[in-house]
Amino acid sequence: VQLQASGGGLVQAGGSLRLSCTASRGGTALYPMGWYRQAPGKEREFVAAIAYDSDRTFYGDNVKGRFTISREYGKNTVNLQMNNLKPEDTAVYYCAAGDAENGLGTAQGYWGQGTLVTVSS
């Protein structure tokens, strides 16, 4: 599975950004997908995830109420709408995917290259 993320950039505090990620592999199977982030000098942390059937979504405590993850219908493309951004949201954001053998967010799972989000105060 290859993951291609886009949408990072520089925004002022209180602003919004939208990240997108597409997972590609042959076949029509849908995967659980999500986002993680890593700020300088910090460990990677969970941001949001969405089940393969889009029926369930999950959020990290730091982004609840501000970020929304969604999936384009029937596709392995997920979007992360980030509103009311704060300087502490500054990080490299990584798209992730999983399947039955390779858990989402694990070392065995699938990871994108990362996209930088910078929030200025």
Coordinates of N, CA and C in Angstrom, one line a residue:
V1 N 0.8 -1.2 0.0 CA 0.0 0.0 0.0 C 0.9 1.2 0.0
Q2 N 0.6 2.1 -0.9 CA 1.3 3.4 -1.0 C 0.4 4.5 -0.5
L3 N 0.9 5.4 0.3 CA 0.1 6.5 0.8 C 0.6 7.8 0.3
Q4 N -0.3 8.7 -0.2 CA 0.2 10.0 -0.7 C -0.7 11.0 0.0
A5 N 0.0 11.9 0.7 CA -0.6 12.9 1.5 C -0.3 14.3 0.9
S6 N -1.3 15.2 1.1 CA -1.1 16.6 0.7 C -1.9 17.5 1.6
G7 N -1.6 18.8 1.5 CA -2.4 19.8 2.1 C -1.7 20.5 3.3
G8 N -0.5 20.2 3.6 CA 0.2 20.9 4.7 C 0.5 22.3 4.3
G9 N 1.0 23.1 5.3 CA 1.3 24.5 5.0 C 1.4 25.3 6.2
L10 N 1.5 26.6 6.0 CA 1.6 27.6 7.1 C 0.3 28.3 7.3
V11 N -0.2 28.4 8.5 CA -1.4 29.1 8.8 C -1.3 29.8 10.1
Q12 N -2.0 30.9 10.3 CA -2.1 31.6 11.6 C -3.0 30.8 12.6
A13 N -2.7 31.1 13.8 CA -3.5 30.5 14.9 C -5.0 30.9 14.7
G14 N -5.8 29.9 14.9 CA -7.3 30.2 14.7 C -7.7 29.8 13.2
G15 N -6.8 29.6 12.4 CA -7.1 29.3 11.0 C -7.4 27.8 10.8
S16 N -7.6 27.5 9.5 CA -7.9 26.1 9.1 C -7.0 25.6 8.0
L17 N -6.9 24.3 8.0 CA -6.2 23.6 6.9 C -6.9 22.2 6.7
R18 N -6.7 21.7 5.5 CA -7.3 20.4 5.2 C -6.2 19.5 4.6
L19 N -6.0 18.4 5.2 CA -5.1 17.4 4.7 C -5.9 16.3 4.0
S20 N -5.2 15.8 3.0 CA -5.8 14.6 2.3 C -4.8 13.5 2.1
C21 N -5.3 12.3 2.0 CA -4.4 11.2 1.9 C -5.1 10.1 1.1
T22 N -4.4 9.5 0.1 CA -5.0 8.5 -0.7 C -4.1 7.2 -0.6
A23 N -4.7 6.1 -0.3 CA -4.0 4.8 -0.2 C -4.2 4.1 -1.5
S24 N -3.2 3.6 -2.1 CA -3.3 2.9 -3.4 C -2.7 1.5 -3.3
R25 N -3.5 0.5 -3.8 CA -3.1 -0.8 -4.0 C -4.1 -1.5 -4.9
G26 N -3.8 -2.5 -5.6 CA -4.7 -3.1 -6.4 C -5.9 -3.7 -5.6
G27 N -7.1 -3.7 -6.2 CA -8.3 -4.2 -5.6 C -9.2 -3.2 -5.1
T28 N -10.3 -3.6 -4.5 CA -11.3 -2.6 -4.0 C -11.5 -2.6 -2.5
A29 N -10.6 -3.3 -1.8 CA -10.7 -3.4 -0.4 C -10.5 -2.0 0.2
L30 N -11.3 -1.7 1.3 CA -11.1 -0.4 2.0 C -10.3 -0.7 3.3
Y31 N -9.5 0.3 3.7 CA -8.7 0.1 4.8 C -9.1 1.1 5.9
P32 N -8.8 0.7 7.2 CA -8.9 1.7 8.2 C -7.7 2.7 8.0
M33 N -8.0 4.0 8.1 CA -6.9 5.0 7.8 C -7.0 6.0 8.9
G34 N -5.9 6.7 9.0 CA -5.8 7.7 10.1 C -4.6 8.7 9.9
W35 N -4.5 9.5 10.9 CA -3.4 10.5 10.9 C -2.7 10.5 12.3
Y36 N -1.4 10.6 12.2 CA -0.6 10.8 13.4 C 0.3 12.0 13.2
R37 N 0.8 12.5 14.2 CA 1.7 13.7 14.0 C 2.9 13.6 15.0
Q38 N 3.9 14.3 14.6 CA 5.1 14.3 15.4 C 5.7 15.7 15.4
A39 N 5.7 16.3 16.6 CA 6.3 17.7 16.7 C 7.8 17.5 17.0
P40 N 8.6 18.5 16.8 CA 10.0 18.5 17.1 C 10.3 18.1 18.5
G41 N 11.1 17.1 18.7 CA 11.5 16.7 20.1 C 10.5 15.9 20.8
K42 N 9.4 15.6 20.1 CA 8.3 14.8 20.8 C 8.1 13.5 20.1
E43 N 7.4 12.6 20.8 CA 7.0 11.3 20.2 C 5.8 11.5 19.3
R44 N 5.7 10.6 18.4 CA 4.6 10.6 17.5 C 3.3 10.3 18.3
E45 N 2.3 11.1 18.0 CA 1.0 10.9 18.7 C -0.2 10.7 17.7
F46 N -1.2 10.1 18.2 CA -2.4 9.8 17.4 C -3.2 11.0 17.3
V47 N -3.7 11.3 16.1 CA -4.6 12.4 15.8 C -6.0 12.0 15.6
A48 N -6.2 11.1 14.6 CA -7.6 10.7 14.2 C -7.5 9.5 13.4
A49 N -8.6 8.7 13.4 CA -8.7 7.5 12.6 C -10.2 7.3 12.2
I50 N -10.3 6.6 11.1 CA -11.7 6.2 10.6 C -11.7 4.8 10.2
A51 N -12.7 4.1 10.5 CA -12.8 2.7 10.2 C -13.0 2.5 8.7
Y52 N -12.8 1.2 8.3 CA -12.8 0.9 6.8 C -14.2 1.2 6.2
D53 N -15.2 1.1 7.1 CA -16.6 1.3 6.6 C -17.1 2.7 6.9
S54 N -16.2 3.6 7.4 CA -16.5 4.9 7.8 C -17.6 5.1 8.9
D55 N -17.9 4.0 9.5 CA -18.9 4.0 10.5 C -18.5 4.5 11.8
R56 N -17.2 4.4 12.1 CA -16.6 4.9 13.3 C -15.4 5.8 13.1
T57 N -15.4 6.8 13.9 CA -14.2 7.7 13.9 C -13.7 7.9 15.3
F58 N -12.4 8.2 15.4 CA -11.7 8.3 16.7 C -10.8 9.5 16.6
Y59 N -10.6 10.1 17.8 CA -9.8 11.3 17.8 C -8.9 11.3 19.1
G60 N -7.8 11.9 18.9 CA -6.9 12.2 20.1 C -7.5 13.3 20.9
D61 N -7.3 13.3 22.2 CA -7.8 14.2 23.1 C -7.5 15.7 22.7
N62 N -6.3 15.8 22.2 CA -5.8 17.2 21.9 C -6.5 17.8 20.7
V63 N -7.3 17.0 19.9 CA -7.9 17.6 18.7 C -9.4 17.5 18.7
K64 N -9.9 16.8 19.7 CA -11.4 16.6 19.7 C -12.1 17.9 19.7
G65 N -13.1 18.0 18.8 CA -13.9 19.2 18.7 C -13.4 20.2 17.7
R66 N -12.1 20.0 17.2 CA -11.5 20.9 16.3 C -11.2 20.3 14.9
F67 N -10.8 19.0 15.0 CA -10.5 18.3 13.8 C -11.6 17.3 13.4
T68 N -11.8 17.1 12.1 CA -12.7 16.1 11.7 C -12.1 15.2 10.6
I69 N -12.2 13.9 10.7 CA -11.7 13.0 9.7 C -12.9 12.5 8.9
S70 N -12.7 12.3 7.6 CA -13.8 11.8 6.8 C -13.2 11.0 5.6
R71 N -14.0 10.2 5.0 CA -13.6 9.4 3.9 C -14.4 9.7 2.7
E72 N -13.8 9.8 1.6 CA -14.6 9.9 0.3 C -15.3 8.6 0.1
Y73 N -16.5 8.7 -0.2 CA -17.4 7.5 -0.3 C -16.8 6.4 -1.1
G74 N -16.6 5.2 -0.5 CA -16.2 4.1 -1.3 C -14.7 4.1 -1.7
K75 N -14.0 5.0 -1.2 CA -12.6 5.2 -1.6 C -11.6 5.1 -0.4
N76 N -10.4 4.8 -0.7 CA -9.3 4.9 0.3 C -8.7 6.3 0.3
T77 N -9.5 7.3 0.3 CA -9.1 8.7 0.4 C -9.7 9.3 1.6
V78 N -8.9 9.8 2.5 CA -9.4 10.4 3.7 C -8.9 11.8 3.8
N79 N -9.8 12.6 4.4 CA -9.5 14.0 4.6 C -9.5 14.4 6.1
L80 N -8.6 15.3 6.5 CA -8.6 15.7 7.9 C -8.8 17.2 7.8
Q81 N -10.0 17.6 8.3 CA -10.3 19.1 8.3 C -9.9 19.6 9.7
M82 N -8.9 20.5 9.7 CA -8.4 21.0 11.0 C -8.8 22.5 11.1
N83 N -9.6 22.7 12.1 CA -10.1 24.1 12.4 C -9.6 24.6 13.7
N84 N -9.6 25.9 13.9 CA -9.2 26.5 15.1 C -7.8 26.0 15.5
L85 N -6.9 26.1 14.6 CA -5.5 25.6 14.8 C -4.8 26.4 15.8
K86 N -3.9 25.7 16.6 CA -3.1 26.3 17.6 C -1.7 26.1 17.3
P87 N -0.8 26.9 17.9 CA 0.6 26.7 17.6 C 1.1 25.3 18.0
E88 N 0.5 24.8 19.1 CA 0.9 23.4 19.5 C 0.4 22.3 18.5
D89 N -0.3 22.7 17.5 CA -0.6 21.7 16.5 C 0.5 21.6 15.4
T90 N 1.5 22.5 15.5 CA 2.6 22.4 14.6 C 3.3 21.1 14.7
A91 N 3.4 20.4 13.6 CA 4.0 19.1 13.5 C 4.1 18.6 12.1
V92 N 4.8 17.5 11.9 CA 4.7 16.7 10.7 C 3.6 15.7 10.9
Y93 N 2.6 15.8 9.9 CA 1.4 14.9 10.0 C 1.6 13.7 9.0
Y94 N 1.4 12.5 9.6 CA 1.6 11.3 8.8 C 0.3 10.6 8.6
C95 N 0.0 10.3 7.3 CA -1.1 9.5 7.0 C -0.7 8.0 7.3
A96 N -1.7 7.2 7.7 CA -1.5 5.8 8.0 C -2.6 5.0 7.6
A97 N -2.4 3.8 7.3 CA -3.4 2.8 6.9 C -3.1 1.4 7.5
G98 N -4.1 0.6 7.6 CA -3.8 -0.7 8.1 C -4.7 -1.7 7.3
D99 N -4.4 -3.0 7.6 CA -5.3 -4.0 7.1 C -5.3 -5.2 8.1
A100 N -5.8 -6.3 7.7 CA -6.0 -7.4 8.7 C -4.7 -7.9 9.3
E101 N -3.7 -7.8 8.5 CA -2.4 -8.3 9.0 C -1.5 -7.2 9.5
N102 N -1.7 -6.0 9.2 CA -0.8 -4.9 9.5 C -1.7 -3.8 10.2
G103 N -1.6 -3.7 11.5 CA -2.5 -2.8 12.2 C -2.2 -1.3 11.9
L104 N -3.3 -0.6 11.9 CA -3.2 0.9 11.7 C -2.3 1.5 12.8
G105 N -1.4 2.3 12.5 CA -0.6 3.0 13.4 C 0.6 2.1 14.1
T106 N 0.7 0.9 13.6 CA 1.8 0.1 14.1 C 3.0 0.2 13.2
A107 N 4.1 -0.4 13.6 CA 5.3 -0.4 12.8 C 5.1 -1.2 11.5
Q108 N 4.2 -2.2 11.6 CA 3.9 -3.1 10.5 C 2.8 -2.4 9.6
G109 N 2.2 -1.4 10.0 CA 1.2 -0.7 9.2 C 1.8 0.1 8.1
Y110 N 1.0 0.8 7.4 CA 1.5 1.5 6.2 C 1.5 3.0 6.6
W111 N 2.6 3.7 6.1 CA 2.8 5.1 6.5 C 3.1 5.9 5.3
G112 N 2.6 7.2 5.2 CA 2.9 8.1 4.2 C 4.2 8.9 4.6
Q113 N 4.6 9.8 3.7 CA 5.9 10.4 3.8 C 5.8 11.6 4.8
G114 N 4.6 12.0 5.2 CA 4.5 13.2 6.1 C 4.4 14.5 5.4
T115 N 3.5 15.3 6.0 CA 3.4 16.7 5.5 C 3.4 17.7 6.6
L116 N 4.1 18.8 6.5 CA 4.4 19.7 7.6 C 3.2 20.7 7.7
V117 N 2.8 20.8 8.9 CA 1.8 21.8 9.3 C 2.4 22.8 10.3
T118 N 2.5 24.1 10.0 CA 3.0 25.1 10.9 C 2.0 26.1 11.2
V119 N 1.7 26.3 12.5 CA 0.8 27.2 13.0 C 1.5 28.3 13.7
S120 N 1.4 29.5 13.2 CA 2.1 30.7 13.8 C 1.1 31.4 14.8
S121 N 1.8 31.9 15.8 CA 1.0 32.6 16.8 C 0.8 34.1 16.5

